[in-house]
Amino acid sequence: LILPFRTVYSLLNSSLVGTGRTRLTFSNSVTWLILLIPFIFVGLQRGADGVAIGWSAVFPLVFYIAIRRSAREFSVASTVLLKPIFFPIISAALAATLAEIILISLIGHANSVVILALQCSAAFIAYLLLLRTLSRNQYNQTVAIFRRIARK
């Protein structure tokens, strides 16, 4: 669910560096350091799940701050920067919901490895079908990325 945000965050910082706005990239990194790192350390006390929960809880705030700063810097509305990730987020949320439904339905009735394989397969297929239905252009970009990765 967070992956579309994280991807845009990385691309946003690259675009800021590419346009000579390194000061803003530095500010975003400091925000990351101040807000996210403490939650990761707190989460370490609970293991990997705690780190994941801490990161997932705080990263949206870090992302929001970075988007607001960048939008001001580029003199555009924040929604202009967020529009490209709207359909991937909807697709990811629905695919994650499907994975949870599979888990709830099969837990105690099937081997954990089988459940995980079903969840991953179903969520992947659902994500691609939803993205294809909701936004054909972004679906084509996703398929092109997978093809490039597969060739390497």
mmCIF file with all atom_site columns, C-alpha atoms in Angstrom:
data_model
loop_
_atom_site.group_PDB
_atom_site.id
_atom_site.type_symbol
_atom_site.label_atom_id
_atom_site.label_alt_id
_atom_site.label_comp_id
_atom_site.label_asym_id
_atom_site.label_entity_id
_atom_site.label_seq_id
_atom_site.pdbx_PDB_ins_code
_atom_site.Cartn_x
_atom_site.Cartn_y
_atom_site.Cartn_z
_atom_site.occupancy
_atom_site.B_iso_or_equiv
_atom_site.pdbx_formal_charge
_atom_site.auth_seq_id
_atom_site.auth_comp_id
_atom_site.auth_asym_id
_atom_site.auth_atom_id
_atom_site.pdbx_PDB_model_num
ATOM 1   C CA . LEU A 1 1   ? 0.000   0.000   0.000   1.00 0.00 ? 1   LEU A CA 1
ATOM 2   C CA . ILE A 1 2   ? 2.846   2.381   0.812   1.00 0.00 ? 2   ILE A CA 1
ATOM 3   C CA . LEU A 1 3   ? 4.919   1.397   -2.228  1.00 0.00 ? 3   LEU A CA 1
ATOM 4   C CA . PRO A 1 4   ? 3.375   3.929   -4.652  1.00 0.00 ? 4   PRO A CA 1
ATOM 5   C CA . PHE A 1 5   ? 4.140   6.700   -2.141  1.00 0.00 ? 5   PHE A CA 1
ATOM 6   C CA . ARG A 1 6   ? 7.694   5.473   -1.618  1.00 0.00 ? 6   ARG A CA 1
ATOM 7   C CA . THR A 1 7   ? 8.294   5.267   -5.362  1.00 0.00 ? 7   THR A CA 1
ATOM 8   C CA . VAL A 1 8   ? 7.043   8.799   -5.931  1.00 0.00 ? 8   VAL A CA 1
ATOM 9   C CA . TYR A 1 9   ? 9.150   10.034  -2.999  1.00 0.00 ? 9   TYR A CA 1
ATOM 10  C CA . SER A 1 10  ? 12.306  8.630   -4.630  1.00 0.00 ? 10  SER A CA 1
ATOM 11  C CA . LEU A 1 11  ? 11.410  10.096  -8.005  1.00 0.00 ? 11  LEU A CA 1
ATOM 12  C CA . LEU A 1 12  ? 10.544  13.419  -6.385  1.00 0.00 ? 12  LEU A CA 1
ATOM 13  C CA . ASN A 1 13  ? 13.958  13.724  -4.764  1.00 0.00 ? 13  ASN A CA 1
ATOM 14  C CA . SER A 1 14  ? 15.653  12.790  -8.053  1.00 0.00 ? 14  SER A CA 1
ATOM 15  C CA . SER A 1 15  ? 13.689  15.477  -9.876  1.00 0.00 ? 15  SER A CA 1
ATOM 16  C CA . LEU A 1 16  ? 14.595  18.020  -7.218  1.00 0.00 ? 16  LEU A CA 1
ATOM 17  C CA . VAL A 1 17  ? 18.302  17.231  -7.583  1.00 0.00 ? 17  VAL A CA 1
ATOM 18  C CA . GLY A 1 18  ? 17.967  17.272  -11.385 1.00 0.00 ? 18  GLY A CA 1
ATOM 19  C CA . THR A 1 19  ? 16.456  20.745  -11.309 1.00 0.00 ? 19  THR A CA 1
ATOM 20  C CA . GLY A 1 20  ? 19.103  22.092  -8.947  1.00 0.00 ? 20  GLY A CA 1
ATOM 21  C CA . ARG A 1 21  ? 16.932  22.142  -5.839  1.00 0.00 ? 21  ARG A CA 1
ATOM 22  C CA . THR A 1 22  ? 19.321  20.229  -3.603  1.00 0.00 ? 22  THR A CA 1
ATOM 23  C CA . ARG A 1 23  ? 18.409  22.420  -0.622  1.00 0.00 ? 23  ARG A CA 1
ATOM 24  C CA . LEU A 1 24  ? 14.902  20.980  -0.731  1.00 0.00 ? 24  LEU A CA 1
ATOM 25  C CA . THR A 1 25  ? 16.209  17.423  -1.032  1.00 0.00 ? 25  THR A CA 1
ATOM 26  C CA . PHE A 1 26  ? 18.345  18.052  2.043   1.00 0.00 ? 26  PHE A CA 1
ATOM 27  C CA . SER A 1 27  ? 15.290  19.375  3.922   1.00 0.00 ? 27  SER A CA 1
ATOM 28  C CA . ASN A 1 28  ? 13.352  16.245  2.968   1.00 0.00 ? 28  ASN A CA 1
ATOM 29  C CA . SER A 1 29  ? 16.209  14.062  4.227   1.00 0.00 ? 29  SER A CA 1
ATOM 30  C CA . VAL A 1 30  ? 16.307  15.932  7.538   1.00 0.00 ? 30  VAL A CA 1
ATOM 31  C CA . THR A 1 31  ? 12.528  15.485  7.876   1.00 0.00 ? 31  THR A CA 1
ATOM 32  C CA . TRP A 1 32  ? 13.030  11.756  7.223   1.00 0.00 ? 32  TRP A CA 1
ATOM 33  C CA . LEU A 1 33  ? 15.733  11.653  9.888   1.00 0.00 ? 33  LEU A CA 1
ATOM 34  C CA . ILE A 1 34  ? 13.750  13.562  12.514  1.00 0.00 ? 34  ILE A CA 1
ATOM 35  C CA . LEU A 1 35  ? 10.379  11.838  12.024  1.00 0.00 ? 35  LEU A CA 1
ATOM 36  C CA . LEU A 1 36  ? 11.039  8.354   10.697  1.00 0.00 ? 36  LEU A CA 1
ATOM 37  C CA . ILE A 1 37  ? 14.260  7.151   12.310  1.00 0.00 ? 37  ILE A CA 1
ATOM 38  C CA . PRO A 1 38  ? 12.965  7.409   15.923  1.00 0.00 ? 38  PRO A CA 1
ATOM 39  C CA . PHE A 1 39  ? 9.938   5.281   15.034  1.00 0.00 ? 39  PHE A CA 1
ATOM 40  C CA . ILE A 1 40  ? 12.175  2.687   13.425  1.00 0.00 ? 40  ILE A CA 1
ATOM 41  C CA . PHE A 1 41  ? 14.276  2.493   16.604  1.00 0.00 ? 41  PHE A CA 1
ATOM 42  C CA . VAL A 1 42  ? 11.149  2.192   18.743  1.00 0.00 ? 42  VAL A CA 1
ATOM 43  C CA . GLY A 1 43  ? 9.853   -0.460  16.379  1.00 0.00 ? 43  GLY A CA 1
ATOM 44  C CA . LEU A 1 44  ? 13.068  -2.467  16.745  1.00 0.00 ? 44  LEU A CA 1
ATOM 45  C CA . GLN A 1 45  ? 11.936  -3.372  20.250  1.00 0.00 ? 45  GLN A CA 1
ATOM 46  C CA . ARG A 1 46  ? 9.078   -5.319  18.626  1.00 0.00 ? 46  ARG A CA 1
ATOM 47  C CA . GLY A 1 47  ? 11.150  -6.895  15.873  1.00 0.00 ? 47  GLY A CA 1
ATOM 48  C CA . ALA A 1 48  ? 10.520  -6.719  12.148  1.00 0.00 ? 48  ALA A CA 1
ATOM 49  C CA . ASP A 1 49  ? 6.772   -6.206  12.605  1.00 0.00 ? 49  ASP A CA 1
ATOM 50  C CA . GLY A 1 50  ? 7.402   -3.241  14.881  1.00 0.00 ? 50  GLY A CA 1
ATOM 51  C CA . VAL A 1 51  ? 9.766   -1.637  12.374  1.00 0.00 ? 51  VAL A CA 1
ATOM 52  C CA . ALA A 1 52  ? 7.245   -2.173  9.564   1.00 0.00 ? 52  ALA A CA 1
ATOM 53  C CA . ILE A 1 53  ? 4.416   -0.697  11.631  1.00 0.00 ? 53  ILE A CA 1
ATOM 54  C CA . GLY A 1 54  ? 6.516   2.303   12.681  1.00 0.00 ? 54  GLY A CA 1
ATOM 55  C CA . TRP A 1 55  ? 7.636   2.952   9.130   1.00 0.00 ? 55  TRP A CA 1
ATOM 56  C CA . SER A 1 56  ? 4.118   2.548   7.702   1.00 0.00 ? 56  SER A CA 1
ATOM 57  C CA . ALA A 1 57  ? 2.643   4.825   10.343  1.00 0.00 ? 57  ALA A CA 1
ATOM 58  C CA . VAL A 1 58  ? 5.109   7.702   9.903   1.00 0.00 ? 58  VAL A CA 1
ATOM 59  C CA . PHE A 1 59  ? 6.168   7.563   6.258   1.00 0.00 ? 59  PHE A CA 1
ATOM 60  C CA . PRO A 1 60  ? 2.857   9.041   4.989   1.00 0.00 ? 60  PRO A CA 1
ATOM 61  C CA . LEU A 1 61  ? 3.580   12.159  7.102   1.00 0.00 ? 61  LEU A CA 1
ATOM 62  C CA . VAL A 1 62  ? 7.141   12.385  5.736   1.00 0.00 ? 62  VAL A CA 1
ATOM 63  C CA . PHE A 1 63  ? 5.728   11.985  2.233   1.00 0.00 ? 63  PHE A CA 1
ATOM 64  C CA . TYR A 1 64  ? 3.039   14.634  2.794   1.00 0.00 ? 64  TYR A CA 1
ATOM 65  C CA . ILE A 1 65  ? 5.595   17.156  4.043   1.00 0.00 ? 65  ILE A CA 1
ATOM 66  C CA . ALA A 1 66  ? 7.885   16.486  1.071   1.00 0.00 ? 66  ALA A CA 1
ATOM 67  C CA . ILE A 1 67  ? 5.002   16.836  -1.409  1.00 0.00 ? 67  ILE A CA 1
ATOM 68  C CA . ARG A 1 68  ? 3.865   20.116  0.153   1.00 0.00 ? 68  ARG A CA 1
ATOM 69  C CA . ARG A 1 69  ? 7.378   21.573  0.069   1.00 0.00 ? 69  ARG A CA 1
ATOM 70  C CA . SER A 1 70  ? 7.956   20.434  -3.500  1.00 0.00 ? 70  SER A CA 1
ATOM 71  C CA . ALA A 1 71  ? 4.626   21.733  -4.724  1.00 0.00 ? 71  ALA A CA 1
ATOM 72  C CA . ARG A 1 72  ? 5.446   25.157  -3.292  1.00 0.00 ? 72  ARG A CA 1
ATOM 73  C CA . GLU A 1 73  ? 8.893   25.026  -4.899  1.00 0.00 ? 73  GLU A CA 1
ATOM 74  C CA . PHE A 1 74  ? 7.438   24.109  -8.312  1.00 0.00 ? 74  PHE A CA 1
ATOM 75  C CA . SER A 1 75  ? 4.518   26.561  -7.899  1.00 0.00 ? 75  SER A CA 1
ATOM 76  C CA . VAL A 1 76  ? 1.863   23.879  -8.409  1.00 0.00 ? 76  VAL A CA 1
ATOM 77  C CA . ALA A 1 77  ? -0.880  22.390  -6.272  1.00 0.00 ? 77  ALA A CA 1
ATOM 78  C CA . SER A 1 78  ? -0.006  19.269  -4.287  1.00 0.00 ? 78  SER A CA 1
ATOM 79  C CA . THR A 1 79  ? -2.735  17.409  -6.165  1.00 0.00 ? 79  THR A CA 1
ATOM 80  C CA . VAL A 1 80  ? -0.770  17.855  -9.399  1.00 0.00 ? 80  VAL A CA 1
ATOM 81  C CA . LEU A 1 81  ? 2.086   15.870  -7.885  1.00 0.00 ? 81  LEU A CA 1
ATOM 82  C CA . LEU A 1 82  ? -0.251  13.276  -6.348  1.00 0.00 ? 82  LEU A CA 1
ATOM 83  C CA . LYS A 1 83  ? -2.451  12.631  -9.381  1.00 0.00 ? 83  LYS A CA 1
ATOM 84  C CA . PRO A 1 84  ? -0.142  10.034  -11.003 1.00 0.00 ? 84  PRO A CA 1
ATOM 85  C CA . ILE A 1 85  ? -0.290  7.738   -7.967  1.00 0.00 ? 85  ILE A CA 1
ATOM 86  C CA . PHE A 1 86  ? -4.052  7.832   -7.363  1.00 0.00 ? 86  PHE A CA 1
ATOM 87  C CA . PHE A 1 87  ? -4.946  4.747   -9.425  1.00 0.00 ? 87  PHE A CA 1
ATOM 88  C CA . PRO A 1 88  ? -1.924  2.696   -8.325  1.00 0.00 ? 88  PRO A CA 1
ATOM 89  C CA . ILE A 1 89  ? -2.894  3.376   -4.694  1.00 0.00 ? 89  ILE A CA 1
ATOM 90  C CA . ILE A 1 90  ? -6.501  2.310   -5.286  1.00 0.00 ? 90  ILE A CA 1
ATOM 91  C CA . SER A 1 91  ? -5.296  -0.819  -7.104  1.00 0.00 ? 91  SER A CA 1
ATOM 92  C CA . ALA A 1 92  ? -2.795  -1.638  -4.339  1.00 0.00 ? 92  ALA A CA 1
ATOM 93  C CA . ALA A 1 93  ? -5.411  -1.152  -1.611  1.00 0.00 ? 93  ALA A CA 1
ATOM 94  C CA . LEU A 1 94  ? -7.882  -3.479  -3.316  1.00 0.00 ? 94  LEU A CA 1
ATOM 95  C CA . ALA A 1 95  ? -5.174  -6.071  -4.042  1.00 0.00 ? 95  ALA A CA 1
ATOM 96  C CA . ALA A 1 96  ? -4.049  -5.953  -0.387  1.00 0.00 ? 96  ALA A CA 1
ATOM 97  C CA . THR A 1 97  ? -7.669  -6.387  0.702   1.00 0.00 ? 97  THR A CA 1
ATOM 98  C CA . LEU A 1 98  ? -7.936  -9.475  -1.496  1.00 0.00 ? 98  LEU A CA 1
ATOM 99  C CA . ALA A 1 99  ? -4.754  -10.886 0.063   1.00 0.00 ? 99  ALA A CA 1
ATOM 100 C CA . GLU A 1 100 ? -6.188  -10.356 3.555   1.00 0.00 ? 100 GLU A CA 1
ATOM 101 C CA . ILE A 1 101 ? -9.476  -12.023 2.582   1.00 0.00 ? 101 ILE A CA 1
ATOM 102 C CA . ILE A 1 102 ? -7.515  -15.031 1.323   1.00 0.00 ? 102 ILE A CA 1
ATOM 103 C CA . LEU A 1 103 ? -5.562  -15.168 4.594   1.00 0.00 ? 103 LEU A CA 1
ATOM 104 C CA . ILE A 1 104 ? -8.684  -14.926 6.751   1.00 0.00 ? 104 ILE A CA 1
ATOM 105 C CA . SER A 1 105 ? -10.471 -17.546 4.647   1.00 0.00 ? 105 SER A CA 1
ATOM 106 C CA . LEU A 1 106 ? -7.674  -20.113 4.602   1.00 0.00 ? 106 LEU A CA 1
ATOM 107 C CA . ILE A 1 107 ? -5.840  -19.701 7.909   1.00 0.00 ? 107 ILE A CA 1
ATOM 108 C CA . GLY A 1 108 ? -5.997  -22.981 9.778   1.00 0.00 ? 108 GLY A CA 1
ATOM 109 C CA . HIS A 1 109 ? -7.186  -24.799 6.635   1.00 0.00 ? 109 HIS A CA 1
ATOM 110 C CA . ALA A 1 110 ? -4.038  -24.741 4.537   1.00 0.00 ? 110 ALA A CA 1
ATOM 111 C CA . ASN A 1 111 ? -0.274  -24.666 4.877   1.00 0.00 ? 111 ASN A CA 1
ATOM 112 C CA . SER A 1 112 ? 1.174   -21.176 5.468   1.00 0.00 ? 112 SER A CA 1
ATOM 113 C CA . VAL A 1 113 ? 3.405   -21.419 2.394   1.00 0.00 ? 113 VAL A CA 1
ATOM 114 C CA . VAL A 1 114 ? 0.405   -22.308 0.214   1.00 0.00 ? 114 VAL A CA 1
ATOM 115 C CA . ILE A 1 115 ? -1.581  -19.404 1.654   1.00 0.00 ? 115 ILE A CA 1
ATOM 116 C CA . LEU A 1 116 ? 1.304   -17.006 1.025   1.00 0.00 ? 116 LEU A CA 1
ATOM 117 C CA . ALA A 1 117 ? 1.693   -18.224 -2.573  1.00 0.00 ? 117 ALA A CA 1
ATOM 118 C CA . LEU A 1 118 ? -2.045  -17.772 -3.179  1.00 0.00 ? 118 LEU A CA 1
ATOM 119 C CA . GLN A 1 119 ? -2.016  -14.323 -1.596  1.00 0.00 ? 119 GLN A CA 1
ATOM 120 C CA . CYS A 1 120 ? 0.942   -13.133 -3.663  1.00 0.00 ? 120 CYS A CA 1
ATOM 121 C CA . SER A 1 121 ? -0.379  -14.550 -6.914  1.00 0.00 ? 121 SER A CA 1
ATOM 122 C CA . ALA A 1 122 ? -3.914  -13.270 -6.426  1.00 0.00 ? 122 ALA A CA 1
ATOM 123 C CA . ALA A 1 123 ? -2.795  -9.808  -5.275  1.00 0.00 ? 123 ALA A CA 1
ATOM 124 C CA . PHE A 1 124 ? -0.365  -9.456  -8.189  1.00 0.00 ? 124 PHE A CA 1
ATOM 125 C CA . ILE A 1 125 ? -2.977  -10.445 -10.764 1.00 0.00 ? 125 ILE A CA 1
ATOM 126 C CA . ALA A 1 126 ? -5.634  -8.278  -9.096  1.00 0.00 ? 126 ALA A CA 1
ATOM 127 C CA . TYR A 1 127 ? -3.302  -5.282  -9.031  1.00 0.00 ? 127 TYR A CA 1
ATOM 128 C CA . LEU A 1 128 ? -2.506  -5.578  -12.734 1.00 0.00 ? 128 LEU A CA 1
ATOM 129 C CA . LEU A 1 129 ? -6.146  -6.125  -13.738 1.00 0.00 ? 129 LEU A CA 1
ATOM 130 C CA . LEU A 1 130 ? -7.353  -3.223  -11.598 1.00 0.00 ? 130 LEU A CA 1
ATOM 131 C CA . LEU A 1 131 ? -4.647  -0.910  -12.874 1.00 0.00 ? 131 LEU A CA 1
ATOM 132 C CA . ARG A 1 132 ? -5.433  -1.944  -16.451 1.00 0.00 ? 132 ARG A CA 1
ATOM 133 C CA . THR A 1 133 ? -9.125  -1.218  -15.859 1.00 0.00 ? 133 THR A CA 1
ATOM 134 C CA . LEU A 1 134 ? -8.643  2.065   -13.983 1.00 0.00 ? 134 LEU A CA 1
ATOM 135 C CA . SER A 1 135 ? -5.679  3.537   -15.853 1.00 0.00 ? 135 SER A CA 1
ATOM 136 C CA . ARG A 1 136 ? -4.499  1.938   -19.073 1.00 0.00 ? 136 ARG A CA 1
ATOM 137 C CA . ASN A 1 137 ? -1.530  4.331   -19.431 1.00 0.00 ? 137 ASN A CA 1
ATOM 138 C CA . GLN A 1 138 ? -0.108  3.469   -16.019 1.00 0.00 ? 138 GLN A CA 1
ATOM 139 C CA . TYR A 1 139 ? -0.728  -0.223  -16.662 1.00 0.00 ? 139 TYR A CA 1
ATOM 140 C CA . ASN A 1 140 ? 1.317   0.005   -19.874 1.00 0.00 ? 140 ASN A CA 1
ATOM 141 C CA . GLN A 1 141 ? 4.137   1.714   -17.955 1.00 0.00 ? 141 GLN A CA 1
ATOM 142 C CA . THR A 1 142 ? 4.069   -1.014  -15.287 1.00 0.00 ? 142 THR A CA 1
ATOM 143 C CA . VAL A 1 143 ? 4.221   -3.783  -17.896 1.00 0.00 ? 143 VAL A CA 1
ATOM 144 C CA . ALA A 1 144 ? 7.111   -2.023  -19.643 1.00 0.00 ? 144 ALA A CA 1
ATOM 145 C CA . ILE A 1 145 ? 9.037   -1.849  -16.357 1.00 0.00 ? 145 ILE A CA 1
ATOM 146 C CA . PHE A 1 146 ? 8.474   -5.572  -15.697 1.00 0.00 ? 146 PHE A CA 1
ATOM 147 C CA . ARG A 1 147 ? 9.653   -6.398  -19.215 1.00 0.00 ? 147 ARG A CA 1
ATOM 148 C CA . ARG A 1 148 ? 12.838  -4.361  -18.754 1.00 0.00 ? 148 ARG A CA 1
ATOM 149 C CA . ILE A 1 149 ? 13.527  -6.080  -15.438 1.00 0.00 ? 149 ILE A CA 1
ATOM 150 C CA . ALA A 1 150 ? 12.886  -9.518  -16.942 1.00 0.00 ? 150 ALA A CA 1
ATOM 151 C CA . ARG A 1 151 ? 15.415  -8.882  -19.737 1.00 0.00 ? 151 ARG A CA 1
ATOM 152 C CA . LYS A 1 152 ? 18.251  -8.216  -17.264 1.00 0.00 ? 152 LYS A CA 1
#
